[in-house]
RNA sequence: GGCCGCGUGCCAGAGUGGUCUAAUGGGGCGGAUUGCAAAUCCGUUGCGCAAGCUUCGUCGGUUCGAAUCCGACCGCGGCCUCCA
């Protein structure tokens, strides 16, 4: 039996993921800081988390169960379709995943990357940039944001982040439109942070230094013996200041050099709140300790909740690899010391999932190298979001994937081939075609099983893509794409798809389509609505491309030229489109297919 | 200096003890098709006419057998107090 196994940063091994309650998995992802647009590296990390949560909640995913778990008996009887499962402790989906991602909108981040102003607040930098954009008239029409108000700046970029994320199919963001508690804002949880800091002080895990007006609360790392277990940076091995980002002034009041900030009294700060330690702002790490609990368990009160010894608080936690230390290390220390009855030996999150950084054209992404892209940069260039999504999830999350323009084109073409296959299968279903004994249903036969095994083995998305590509030996060039737009492709119940996929009495085409939908429920790139409006459908198909009115006009002009066999005009228009970066292909009925060159 | 991840063919990227000259896609080459293209489909793509020989960062080791396990080294990426 294949159960989901993941590389756990905490144990540095690939191991079975065993949530406390397999019917309700809690998952927390460190979210974006909203002082700028998210770039494709940010999104790679968020998309890896999205793929994981989509798989966990799907009927394809089987989870191992802790011995003696409460729901163990029931699932074996009712849910499992696999014979061997009855002998082992496991639980088959579908199941609920409570996925929470915070929005870091507190302006205490310092910008050492491109601000240069040695510790200038990121929100202040963002405000200055916005102000410049506003003066230059570069701000989009209808946007009214006051560059002096950090809350407005944060809301502005939060809105843009959600817009990009929706296009890229981040399920969590779409859910958060219905339930805002799934994307909590740090600024709205400062009260909880203060409560947790008070608890930490009361338990001797934190201390206050400095005179009134300049008070600072630090977490005492020596209060938590397990400090260092996630990153390997144990207290005896840490070398103070090796990262070159600590100032002597900040270190002077600490009992131990690794102690970190929980609260800083600073009435002059750009964003500030009242607290028992004066007006000021919270440390960076404390927000996630609070929001991971508040988001995944709405009933919990961070001021009073007590977790029994060694019991995890959440099942799964993700974030970029740069968060491993110090952020996640500190989060563990805070949460265990604040919430666990016995911090020693406690577990905050059971499984830690850290996607690695993305390279672009073989190099580290940086603004100075010119290989720095935000998601919206790519959308603006006409790349379809689904292609960007596939390009970002196609490589194993734990390797340094290389994002390339060529790869983006490949991804767009790949998606279109899959869509053509979906259109073909849909056509056969709609027309109630009989099974063709000469046709190989490669997914139904074994591809689905291979793909599921790959996902169970540390979320191997590349292998899933290979399964979707392989053994597909049919000419998809002549399939009428209108079948892809068939309403049945846009609403499907995954539990039902799973049943159909495993029901031998069903039509082969129907079963194959069910397999395709199941796999795409994880990848999220095939059955996504294209941006194309009704008005452009009569011209043709936009492959990995967002149509623009300008392109549309040229295509119409060219279609008319071809109708009257004016090939000179037709070729001239094709060249013009090529110069704009579009490749076109003539298809049936005077239609064209448009892609990126 | 410490801790962690990764290193596969022209490119991207699977493969974690034998069925591996190594999945899959791209690119290249040949063919079908096309107003010309593009796309699509078929074949081919380490060397050799062949029996056969040789690849998976490098060097060693374990094993009957290694891309796969172990060690060292080299390279890339991340972190060492607030960049996914």
mmCIF file of C-alpha atoms (C1' of nucleotides) in Angstrom, chain B:
data_model
loop_
_atom_site.group_PDB
_atom_site.id
_atom_site.type_symbol
_atom_site.label_atom_id
_atom_site.label_comp_id
_atom_site.label_asym_id
_atom_site.label_seq_id
_atom_site.Cartn_x
_atom_site.Cartn_y
_atom_site.Cartn_z
ATOM 1 C "C1'" G B 1 34.043 27.872 10.705
ATOM 2 C "C1'" G B 2 29.143 25.266 11.468
ATOM 3 C "C1'" C B 3 24.322 23.226 9.712
ATOM 4 C "C1'" C B 4 21.213 21.655 5.509
ATOM 5 C "C1'" G B 5 19.676 20.344 0.338
ATOM 6 C "C1'" C B 6 21.271 19.229 -4.582
ATOM 7 C "C1'" G B 7 24.946 17.484 -8.728
ATOM 8 C "C1'" U B 8 22.036 12.380 -14.408
ATOM 9 C "C1'" G B 9 22.715 12.379 -21.711
ATOM 10 C "C1'" C B 10 22.682 18.715 -26.405
ATOM 11 C "C1'" C B 11 18.700 21.068 -22.790
ATOM 12 C "C1'" A B 12 14.874 20.334 -18.955
ATOM 13 C "C1'" G B 13 14.070 16.326 -15.917
ATOM 14 C "C1'" A B 14 12.755 10.845 -13.997
ATOM 15 C "C1'" G B 15 15.277 6.655 -12.123
ATOM 16 C "C1'" U B 16 17.574 5.286 -5.221
ATOM 17 C "C1'" G B 17 21.143 -2.227 -5.511
ATOM 18 C "C1'" G B 18 20.339 -6.403 -11.093
ATOM 19 C "C1'" U B 19 14.928 -6.022 -16.031
ATOM 20 C "C1'" C B 20 19.802 0.952 -16.993
ATOM 21 C "C1'" U B 21 22.520 3.251 -22.757
ATOM 22 C "C1'" A B 22 19.213 5.190 -18.226
ATOM 23 C "C1'" A B 23 11.562 7.048 -18.277
ATOM 24 C "C1'" U B 24 9.254 11.524 -20.280
ATOM 25 C "C1'" G B 25 9.291 16.132 -22.863
ATOM 26 C "C1'" G B 26 12.176 19.616 -25.713
ATOM 27 C "C1'" G B 27 15.995 20.268 -29.353
ATOM 28 C "C1'" G B 28 18.595 17.819 -33.708
ATOM 29 C "C1'" C B 29 18.131 14.506 -38.015
ATOM 30 C "C1'" G B 30 14.925 11.659 -41.797
ATOM 31 C "C1'" G B 31 9.836 10.991 -43.615
ATOM 32 C "C1'" A B 32 4.240 12.003 -44.054
ATOM 33 C "C1'" U B 33 1.419 16.556 -44.256
ATOM 34 C "C1'" U B 34 1.224 22.084 -45.975
ATOM 35 C "C1'" G B 35 -0.061 28.019 -50.678
ATOM 36 C "C1'" C B 36 4.836 28.799 -47.861
ATOM 37 C "C1'" A B 37 5.155 27.977 -42.745
ATOM 38 C "C1'" A B 38 3.867 26.226 -38.123
ATOM 39 C "C1'" A B 39 1.675 22.455 -35.618
ATOM 40 C "C1'" U B 40 0.545 17.276 -35.780
ATOM 41 C "C1'" C B 41 1.847 12.032 -36.810
ATOM 42 C "C1'" C B 42 5.780 8.121 -37.844
ATOM 43 C "C1'" G B 43 11.045 6.797 -37.469
ATOM 44 C "C1'" U B 44 15.804 8.137 -35.464
ATOM 45 C "C1'" U B 45 19.210 10.659 -31.911
ATOM 46 C "C1'" G B 46 26.475 7.461 -26.845
ATOM 47 C "C1'" C B 47 30.443 4.670 -30.013
ATOM 48 C "C1'" G B 48 30.970 0.572 -33.517
ATOM 49 C "C1'" C B 49 29.346 -2.769 -39.849
ATOM 50 C "C1'" A B 50 29.114 -6.322 -36.051
ATOM 51 C "C1'" A B 51 30.060 -9.614 -31.754
ATOM 52 C "C1'" G B 52 30.695 -5.870 -28.463
ATOM 53 C "C1'" C B 53 32.422 -1.370 -25.830
ATOM 54 C "C1'" U B 54 31.609 2.968 -22.878
ATOM 55 C "C1'" U B 55 28.211 6.872 -19.741
ATOM 56 C "C1'" C B 56 25.037 9.127 -14.572
ATOM 57 C "C1'" G B 57 30.464 15.649 -10.727
ATOM 58 C "C1'" U B 58 35.668 13.293 -9.252
ATOM 59 C "C1'" C B 59 38.433 9.578 -6.722
ATOM 60 C "C1'" G B 60 38.152 5.485 -3.608
ATOM 61 C "C1'" G B 61 35.180 1.631 -0.839
ATOM 62 C "C1'" U B 62 31.067 -2.138 0.160
ATOM 63 C "C1'" U B 63 28.750 -5.969 -3.087
ATOM 64 C "C1'" C B 64 28.446 -11.674 -7.325
ATOM 65 C "C1'" G B 65 26.374 -6.858 -9.139
ATOM 66 C "C1'" A B 66 26.039 0.549 -8.043
ATOM 67 C "C1'" A B 67 23.464 6.224 -11.429
ATOM 68 C "C1'" U B 68 21.315 3.931 -6.960
ATOM 69 C "C1'" C B 69 24.705 2.246 -0.505
ATOM 70 C "C1'" C B 70 29.355 4.295 2.314
ATOM 71 C "C1'" G B 71 33.749 7.827 2.646
ATOM 72 C "C1'" A B 72 36.634 11.874 0.891
ATOM 73 C "C1'" C B 73 36.994 15.752 -2.443
ATOM 74 C "C1'" C B 74 35.037 19.315 -6.030
ATOM 75 C "C1'" G B 75 30.863 22.245 -7.783
ATOM 76 C "C1'" C B 76 25.870 24.649 -7.192
ATOM 77 C "C1'" G B 77 22.057 26.443 -3.879
ATOM 78 C "C1'" G B 78 20.216 27.922 1.201
ATOM 79 C "C1'" C B 79 20.952 29.443 6.346
ATOM 80 C "C1'" C B 80 23.981 31.170 10.656
ATOM 81 C "C1'" U B 81 18.732 36.625 13.711
ATOM 82 C "C1'" C B 82 14.278 38.780 10.802
ATOM 83 C "C1'" C B 83 14.875 37.806 1.630
ATOM 84 C "C1'" A B 84 10.245 31.722 -0.655
#
